[in-house]
Short mmCIF file of C-alpha atoms in Angstrom, two decimals:
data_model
loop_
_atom_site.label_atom_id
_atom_site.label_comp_id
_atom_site.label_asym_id
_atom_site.label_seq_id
_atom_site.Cartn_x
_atom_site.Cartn_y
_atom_site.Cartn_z
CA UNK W 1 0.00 0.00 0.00
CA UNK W 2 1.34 3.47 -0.95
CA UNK W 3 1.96 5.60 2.14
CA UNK W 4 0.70 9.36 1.96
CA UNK W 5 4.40 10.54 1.92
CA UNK W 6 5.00 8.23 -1.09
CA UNK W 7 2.12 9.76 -3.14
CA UNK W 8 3.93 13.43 -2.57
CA UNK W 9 7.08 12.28 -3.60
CA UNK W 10 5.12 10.05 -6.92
CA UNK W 11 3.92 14.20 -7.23
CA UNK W 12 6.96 15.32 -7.64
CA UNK W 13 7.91 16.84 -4.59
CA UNK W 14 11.66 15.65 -3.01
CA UNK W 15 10.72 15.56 0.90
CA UNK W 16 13.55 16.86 3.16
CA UNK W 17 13.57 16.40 6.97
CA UNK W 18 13.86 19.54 9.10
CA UNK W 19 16.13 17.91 11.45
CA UNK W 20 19.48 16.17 11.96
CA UNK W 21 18.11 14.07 14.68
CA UNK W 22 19.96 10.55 14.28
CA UNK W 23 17.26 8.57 15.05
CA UNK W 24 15.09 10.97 12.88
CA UNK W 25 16.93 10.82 10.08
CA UNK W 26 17.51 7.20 9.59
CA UNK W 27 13.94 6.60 10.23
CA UNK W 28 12.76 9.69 7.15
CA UNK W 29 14.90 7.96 5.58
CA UNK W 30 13.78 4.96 5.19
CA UNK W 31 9.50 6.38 4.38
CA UNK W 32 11.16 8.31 1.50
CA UNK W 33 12.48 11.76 2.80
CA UNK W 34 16.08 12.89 0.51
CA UNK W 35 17.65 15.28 1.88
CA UNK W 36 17.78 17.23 5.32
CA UNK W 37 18.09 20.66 6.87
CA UNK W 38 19.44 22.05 10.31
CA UNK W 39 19.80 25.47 12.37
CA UNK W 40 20.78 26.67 15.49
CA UNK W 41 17.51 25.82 17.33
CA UNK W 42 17.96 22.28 15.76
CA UNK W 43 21.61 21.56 17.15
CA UNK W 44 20.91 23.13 20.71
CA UNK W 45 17.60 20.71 21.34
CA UNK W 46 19.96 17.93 20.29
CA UNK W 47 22.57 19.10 22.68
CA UNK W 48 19.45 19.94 25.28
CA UNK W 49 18.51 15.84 25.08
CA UNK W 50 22.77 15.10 26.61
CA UNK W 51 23.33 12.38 23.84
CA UNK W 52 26.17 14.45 22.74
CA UNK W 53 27.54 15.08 26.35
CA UNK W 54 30.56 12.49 25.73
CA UNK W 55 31.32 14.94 22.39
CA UNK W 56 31.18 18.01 24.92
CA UNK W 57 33.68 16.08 27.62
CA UNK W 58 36.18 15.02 25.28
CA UNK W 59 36.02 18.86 23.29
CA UNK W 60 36.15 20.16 26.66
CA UNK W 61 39.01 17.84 27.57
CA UNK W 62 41.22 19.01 24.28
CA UNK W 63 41.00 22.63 25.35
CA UNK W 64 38.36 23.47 22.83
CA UNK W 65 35.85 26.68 23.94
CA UNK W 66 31.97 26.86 23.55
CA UNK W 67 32.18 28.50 20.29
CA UNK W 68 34.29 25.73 18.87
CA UNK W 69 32.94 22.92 20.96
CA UNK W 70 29.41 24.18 19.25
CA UNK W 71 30.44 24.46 15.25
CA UNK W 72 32.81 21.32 16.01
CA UNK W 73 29.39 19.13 17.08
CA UNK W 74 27.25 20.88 14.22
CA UNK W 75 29.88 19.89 12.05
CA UNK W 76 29.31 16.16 13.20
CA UNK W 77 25.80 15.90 13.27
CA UNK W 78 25.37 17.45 9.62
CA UNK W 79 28.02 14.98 8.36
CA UNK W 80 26.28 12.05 10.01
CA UNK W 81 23.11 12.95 8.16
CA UNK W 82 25.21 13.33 4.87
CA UNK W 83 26.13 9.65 5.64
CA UNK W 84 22.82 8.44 5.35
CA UNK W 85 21.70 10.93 2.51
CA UNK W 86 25.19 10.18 0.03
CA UNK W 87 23.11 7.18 -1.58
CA UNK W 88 20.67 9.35 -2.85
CA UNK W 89 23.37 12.46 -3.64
CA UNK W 90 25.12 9.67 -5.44
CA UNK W 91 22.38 8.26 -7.60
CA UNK W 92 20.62 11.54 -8.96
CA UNK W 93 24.13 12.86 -9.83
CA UNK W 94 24.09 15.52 -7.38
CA UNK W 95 20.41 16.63 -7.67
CA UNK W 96 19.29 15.53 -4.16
CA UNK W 97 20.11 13.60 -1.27
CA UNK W 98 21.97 17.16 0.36
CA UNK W 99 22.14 18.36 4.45
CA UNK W 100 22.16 21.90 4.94
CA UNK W 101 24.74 23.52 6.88
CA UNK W 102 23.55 27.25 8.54
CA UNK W 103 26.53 29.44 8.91
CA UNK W 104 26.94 31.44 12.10
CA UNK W 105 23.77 33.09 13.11
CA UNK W 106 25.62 35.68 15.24
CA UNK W 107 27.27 37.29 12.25
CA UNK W 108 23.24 39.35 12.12
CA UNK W 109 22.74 39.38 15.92
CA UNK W 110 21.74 43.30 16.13
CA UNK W 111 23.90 43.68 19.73
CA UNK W 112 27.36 42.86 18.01
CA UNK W 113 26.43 45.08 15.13
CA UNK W 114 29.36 43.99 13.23
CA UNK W 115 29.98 46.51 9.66
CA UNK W 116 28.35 45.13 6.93
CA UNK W 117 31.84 44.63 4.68
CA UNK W 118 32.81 42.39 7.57
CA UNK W 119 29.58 40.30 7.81
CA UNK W 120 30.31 39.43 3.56
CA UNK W 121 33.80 38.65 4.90
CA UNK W 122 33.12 36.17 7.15
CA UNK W 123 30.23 34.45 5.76
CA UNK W 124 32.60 33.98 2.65
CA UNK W 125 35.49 32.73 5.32
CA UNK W 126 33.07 30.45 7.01
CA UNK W 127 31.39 29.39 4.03
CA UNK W 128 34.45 28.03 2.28
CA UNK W 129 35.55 26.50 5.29
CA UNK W 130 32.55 24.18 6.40
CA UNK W 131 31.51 23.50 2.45
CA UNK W 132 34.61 22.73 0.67
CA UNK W 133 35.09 19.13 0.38
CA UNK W 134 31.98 17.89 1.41
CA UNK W 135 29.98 15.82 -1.34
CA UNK W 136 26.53 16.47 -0.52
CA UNK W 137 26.58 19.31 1.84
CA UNK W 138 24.47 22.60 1.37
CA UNK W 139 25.98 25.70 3.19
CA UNK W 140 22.81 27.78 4.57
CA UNK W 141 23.36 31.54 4.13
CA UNK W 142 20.42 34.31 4.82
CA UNK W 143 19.53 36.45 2.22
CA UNK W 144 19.73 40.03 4.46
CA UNK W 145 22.06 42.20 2.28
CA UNK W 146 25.36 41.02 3.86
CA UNK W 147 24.62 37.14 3.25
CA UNK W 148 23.36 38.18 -0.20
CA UNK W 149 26.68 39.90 -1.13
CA UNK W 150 28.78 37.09 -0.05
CA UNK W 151 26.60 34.55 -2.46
CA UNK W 152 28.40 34.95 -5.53
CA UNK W 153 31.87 34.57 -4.36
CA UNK W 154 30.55 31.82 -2.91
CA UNK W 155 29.14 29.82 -5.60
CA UNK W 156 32.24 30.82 -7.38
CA UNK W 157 34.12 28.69 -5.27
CA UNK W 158 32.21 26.07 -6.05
CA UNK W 159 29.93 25.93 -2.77
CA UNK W 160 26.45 24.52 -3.09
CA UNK W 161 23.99 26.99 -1.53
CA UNK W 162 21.05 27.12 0.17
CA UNK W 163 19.75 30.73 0.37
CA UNK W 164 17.41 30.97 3.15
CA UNK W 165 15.44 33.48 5.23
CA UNK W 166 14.09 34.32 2.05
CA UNK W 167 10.46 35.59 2.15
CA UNK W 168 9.52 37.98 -0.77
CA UNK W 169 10.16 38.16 -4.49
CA UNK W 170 12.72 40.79 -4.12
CA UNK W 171 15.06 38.96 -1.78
CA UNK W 172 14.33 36.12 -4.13
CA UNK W 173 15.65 37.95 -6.90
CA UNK W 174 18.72 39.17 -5.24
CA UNK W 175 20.02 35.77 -4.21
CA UNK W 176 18.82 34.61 -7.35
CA UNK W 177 21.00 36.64 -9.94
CA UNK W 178 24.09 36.86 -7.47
CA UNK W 179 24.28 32.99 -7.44
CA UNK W 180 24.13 33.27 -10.98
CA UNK W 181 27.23 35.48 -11.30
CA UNK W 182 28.63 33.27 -8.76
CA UNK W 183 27.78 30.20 -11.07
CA UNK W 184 28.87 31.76 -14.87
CA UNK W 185 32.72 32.41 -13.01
CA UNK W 186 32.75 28.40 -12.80
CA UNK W 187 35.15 26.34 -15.16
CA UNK W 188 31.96 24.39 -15.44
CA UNK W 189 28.12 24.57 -14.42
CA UNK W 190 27.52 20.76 -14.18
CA UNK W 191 28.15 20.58 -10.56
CA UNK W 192 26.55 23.72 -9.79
CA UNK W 193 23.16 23.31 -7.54
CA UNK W 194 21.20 26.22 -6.03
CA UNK W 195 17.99 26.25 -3.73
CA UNK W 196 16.03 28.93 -2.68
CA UNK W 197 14.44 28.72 1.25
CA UNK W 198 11.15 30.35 0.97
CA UNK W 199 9.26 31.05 4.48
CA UNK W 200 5.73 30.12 3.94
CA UNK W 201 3.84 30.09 7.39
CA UNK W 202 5.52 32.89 9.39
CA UNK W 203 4.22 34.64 6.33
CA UNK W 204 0.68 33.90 7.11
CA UNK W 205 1.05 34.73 11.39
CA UNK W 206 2.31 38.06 9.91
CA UNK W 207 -1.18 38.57 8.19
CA UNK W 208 -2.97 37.44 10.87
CA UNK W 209 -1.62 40.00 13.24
CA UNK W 210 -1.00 42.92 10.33
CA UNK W 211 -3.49 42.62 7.91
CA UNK W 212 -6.40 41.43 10.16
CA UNK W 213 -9.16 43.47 7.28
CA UNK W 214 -8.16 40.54 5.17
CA UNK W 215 -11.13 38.77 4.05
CA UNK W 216 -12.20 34.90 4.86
CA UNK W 217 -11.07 33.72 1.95
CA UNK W 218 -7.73 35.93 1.68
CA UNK W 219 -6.50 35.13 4.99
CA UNK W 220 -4.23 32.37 5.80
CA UNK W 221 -3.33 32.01 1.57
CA UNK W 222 -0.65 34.84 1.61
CA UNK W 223 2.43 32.46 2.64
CA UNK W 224 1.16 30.15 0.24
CA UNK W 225 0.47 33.00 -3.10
CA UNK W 226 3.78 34.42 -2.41
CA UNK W 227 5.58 31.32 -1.99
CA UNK W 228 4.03 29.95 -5.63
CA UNK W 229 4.61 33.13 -7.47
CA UNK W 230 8.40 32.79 -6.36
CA UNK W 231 8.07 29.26 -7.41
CA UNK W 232 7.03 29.96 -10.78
CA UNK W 233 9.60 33.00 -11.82
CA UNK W 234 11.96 30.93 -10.27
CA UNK W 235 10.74 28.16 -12.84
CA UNK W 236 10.58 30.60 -15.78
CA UNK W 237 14.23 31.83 -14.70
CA UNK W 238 15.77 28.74 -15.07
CA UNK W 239 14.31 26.97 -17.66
CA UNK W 240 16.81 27.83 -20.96
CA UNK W 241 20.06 27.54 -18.96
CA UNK W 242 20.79 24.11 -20.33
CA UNK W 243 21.80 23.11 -16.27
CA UNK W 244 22.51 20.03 -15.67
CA UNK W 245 20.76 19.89 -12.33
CA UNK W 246 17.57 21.50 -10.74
CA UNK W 247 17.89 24.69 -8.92
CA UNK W 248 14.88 24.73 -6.82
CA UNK W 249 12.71 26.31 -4.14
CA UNK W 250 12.40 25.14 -0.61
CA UNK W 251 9.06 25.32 0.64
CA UNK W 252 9.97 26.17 4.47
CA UNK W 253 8.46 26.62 7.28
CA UNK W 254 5.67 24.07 6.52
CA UNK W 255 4.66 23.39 10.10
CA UNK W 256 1.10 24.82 10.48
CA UNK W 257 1.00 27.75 13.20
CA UNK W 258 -3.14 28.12 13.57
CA UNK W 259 -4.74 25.32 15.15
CA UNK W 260 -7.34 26.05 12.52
CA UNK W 261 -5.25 25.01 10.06
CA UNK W 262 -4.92 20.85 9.18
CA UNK W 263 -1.33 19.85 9.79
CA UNK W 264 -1.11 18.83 5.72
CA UNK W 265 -2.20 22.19 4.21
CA UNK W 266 0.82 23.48 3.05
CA UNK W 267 2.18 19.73 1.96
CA UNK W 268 -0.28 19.84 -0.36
CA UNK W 269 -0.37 22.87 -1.95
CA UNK W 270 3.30 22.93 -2.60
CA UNK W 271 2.90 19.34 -3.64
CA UNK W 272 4.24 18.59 -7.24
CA UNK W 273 7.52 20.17 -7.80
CA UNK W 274 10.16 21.49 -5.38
CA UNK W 275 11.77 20.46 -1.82
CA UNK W 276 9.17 20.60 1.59
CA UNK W 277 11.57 20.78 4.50
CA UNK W 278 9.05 19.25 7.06
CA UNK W 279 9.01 18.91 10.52
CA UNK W 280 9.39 16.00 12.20
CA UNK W 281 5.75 15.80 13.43
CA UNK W 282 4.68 17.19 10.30
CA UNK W 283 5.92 14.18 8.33
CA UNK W 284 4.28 11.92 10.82
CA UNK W 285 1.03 13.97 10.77
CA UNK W 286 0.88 13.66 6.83
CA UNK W 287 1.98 10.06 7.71
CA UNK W 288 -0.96 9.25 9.86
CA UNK W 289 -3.65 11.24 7.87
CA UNK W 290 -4.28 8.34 5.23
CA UNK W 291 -4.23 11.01 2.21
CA UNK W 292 -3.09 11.05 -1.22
CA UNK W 293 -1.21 14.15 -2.38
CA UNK W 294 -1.59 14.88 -5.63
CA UNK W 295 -0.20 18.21 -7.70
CA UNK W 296 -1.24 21.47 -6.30
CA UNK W 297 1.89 23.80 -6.77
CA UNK W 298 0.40 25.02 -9.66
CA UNK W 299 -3.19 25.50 -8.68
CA UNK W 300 -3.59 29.04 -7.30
CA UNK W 301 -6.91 30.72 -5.13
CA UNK W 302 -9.98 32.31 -6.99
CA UNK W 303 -8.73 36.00 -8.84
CA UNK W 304 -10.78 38.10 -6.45
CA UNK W 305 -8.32 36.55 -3.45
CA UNK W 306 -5.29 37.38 -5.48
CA UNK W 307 -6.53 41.23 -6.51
CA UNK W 308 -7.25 41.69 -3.02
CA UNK W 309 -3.94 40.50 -1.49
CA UNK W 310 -2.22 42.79 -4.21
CA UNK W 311 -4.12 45.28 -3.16
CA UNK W 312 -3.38 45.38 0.80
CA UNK W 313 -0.47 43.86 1.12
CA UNK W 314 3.10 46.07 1.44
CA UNK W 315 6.19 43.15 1.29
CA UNK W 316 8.51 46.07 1.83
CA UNK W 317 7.07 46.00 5.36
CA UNK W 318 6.31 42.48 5.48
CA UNK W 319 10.19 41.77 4.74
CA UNK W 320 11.08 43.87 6.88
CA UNK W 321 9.38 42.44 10.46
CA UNK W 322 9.72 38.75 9.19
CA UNK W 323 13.45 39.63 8.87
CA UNK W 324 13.72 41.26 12.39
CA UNK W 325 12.00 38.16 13.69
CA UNK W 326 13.83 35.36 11.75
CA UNK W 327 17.54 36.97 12.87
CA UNK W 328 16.17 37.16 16.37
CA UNK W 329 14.97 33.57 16.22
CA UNK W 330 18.31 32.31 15.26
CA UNK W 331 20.32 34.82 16.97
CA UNK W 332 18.98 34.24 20.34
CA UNK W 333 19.05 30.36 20.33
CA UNK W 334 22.80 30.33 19.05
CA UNK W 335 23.81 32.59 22.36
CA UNK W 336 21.29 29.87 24.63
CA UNK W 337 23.09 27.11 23.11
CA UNK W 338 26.75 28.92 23.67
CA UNK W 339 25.38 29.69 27.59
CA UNK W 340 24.51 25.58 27.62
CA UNK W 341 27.44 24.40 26.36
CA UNK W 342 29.28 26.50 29.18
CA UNK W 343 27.53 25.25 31.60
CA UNK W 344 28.33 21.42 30.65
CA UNK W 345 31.82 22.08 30.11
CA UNK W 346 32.15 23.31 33.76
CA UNK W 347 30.17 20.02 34.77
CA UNK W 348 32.85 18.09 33.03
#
């Protein structure tokens, strides 16, 4: 019997994990899931649960500090996950099967303030140094101006990106046509792989609490509208480059927010083309539900739903808060998990 998660992926749809959870990730594995994804809130639950304590006493016991104790246990976890994953890297040529890699959070956090020339600096520095020789690994880099100006140097090095933080057309764009630069300065473009992180239900609790005048019908479809019409120009962009892989939009963030909301609804209407980096308990809630997914990535609301989000909605501010948040909510778990790590080194 075909499993619900096996119909999405017979759609079309490559189903990536939003965790590096061992036991998670050999068990996604095994219903179907490709690929994987990780972040700072990721890697300090993991650390949170104390199976990697014996990593922390013998880091602790080479002299290593939290900061390096941290990126030195991310590094692990995300190659362990590659482990799993190579088989699939290895068979599509390079077109799936990846484990993303999120460069340090802290380069944004608002209290260091560091100049924006630096921030370019380092996420170059840092992403050459955890992506270079590694197979199947995706090196996660926001798309706020300083990440965005670091991209095509990046790619030109031959780094396999995944752009994310993303959340409106004209962030899209950016990332979009400085990977591209990044890509042409390449020897060759056969390696070259590119994906796109688009935010889909933070976009919808920011309509919710900023445009509560939207109608019924409007509200609660603006994280998915946005999130297609990136997916199509993004389709459009790339489809006379003669590549020889897919560069492709993440649908992120798939987790429903609004208990309204059935824990499937943005699996399905993303379902047909692209990468959903689920959840955990979103996979096992589309697991359990005993649908079929069928394609829906191209199916859009009624025109009157679409006129009036054009009409009310203002993405420079929208970017702007979802921004503020998504730093914060990256920034501020990275410092937790340095204060944690501290705190189990002087238990050692």
């Amino acid at each position: 019997m075909t499993t619900p998660l096996e119909t999405l992926i017979q759609a079309g749809t490559k189903v990536w994990l939003d965790s590096i959870d061992p036991e998670l990730v050999d068990s996604n594995y095994k219903l179907g899931v490709s690929g994987a994804t990780s972040n700072p809130v990721i890697v300090s639950d993991l650390i949170k649960s104390g199976q990697f304590d014996s990593w922390i006493e013998e880091l602790t016991a080479e002299g290593k500090e939290a900061d390096e104790i941290a990126w030195t246990i991310t590094d692990r976890m995300v190659q362990n996950a590659q482990d799993v994953f190579l088989p699939v890297w290895e068979r599509t040529e390079g077109n799936d099967g990846y484990v993303s890699f999120e460069l340090d959070p802290l380069l944004e956090d608002p209290d260091r303030n560091l100049p924006h020339d630096e921030r370019v600096a380092q996420y170059i520095e840092l992403g050459k140094k955890w992506g270079i020789g590694h197979k199947n690994r995706m090196i996660k880099v926001p798309a706020t101006p300083a990440g965005i100006d670091a991209l095509e140097e990046l790619c030109a090095a031959g780094i396999t990106l995944n752009v994310t933080l993303c959340f409106t057309m004209r962030q899209y764009h950016a990332a979009r046509e400085a990977v591209w630069r990044g890509a042409q300065r390449r020897q060759s473009t056969d390696a070259f792989k590119s994906v796109y992180s688009i935010f889909v239900s933070r976009v919808d609790v920011y309509s919710e609490k900023h445009l509560p005048d939207l109608s019924d019908a409007a509200q609660g479809q603006l994280g998915i509208v946005n999130a297609k019409n990136i997916w199509k120009d993004n389709a459009d962009f790339w489809t006379d480059k003669n590549l020889k892989l897919q560069q492709e939009l993440i649908f992120a963030s798939t987790g429903t927010k609004l208990p309204s909301d059935p824990p499937w609804k943005y699996v399905a209407a993303f379902a047909g083309d692209g990468i959903e980096t689920n959840p955990p308990k979103t996979n096992q809630q589309v697991q359990e539900s005993g649908k079929s997914f069928g394609r829906e990535i191209d199916q859009m609301p009624p025109q009157e739903v679409l006129d009036e989000l054009d009409s009310k909605v203002d993405y420079v501010h929208l970017e702007k808060i979802l921004m503020e948040e998504g730093i914060a909510k990256f920034a501020d778990p990275q410092k937790a998990l340095l204060q944690l790590i501290e705190s189990k080194k002087a238990a050692v």
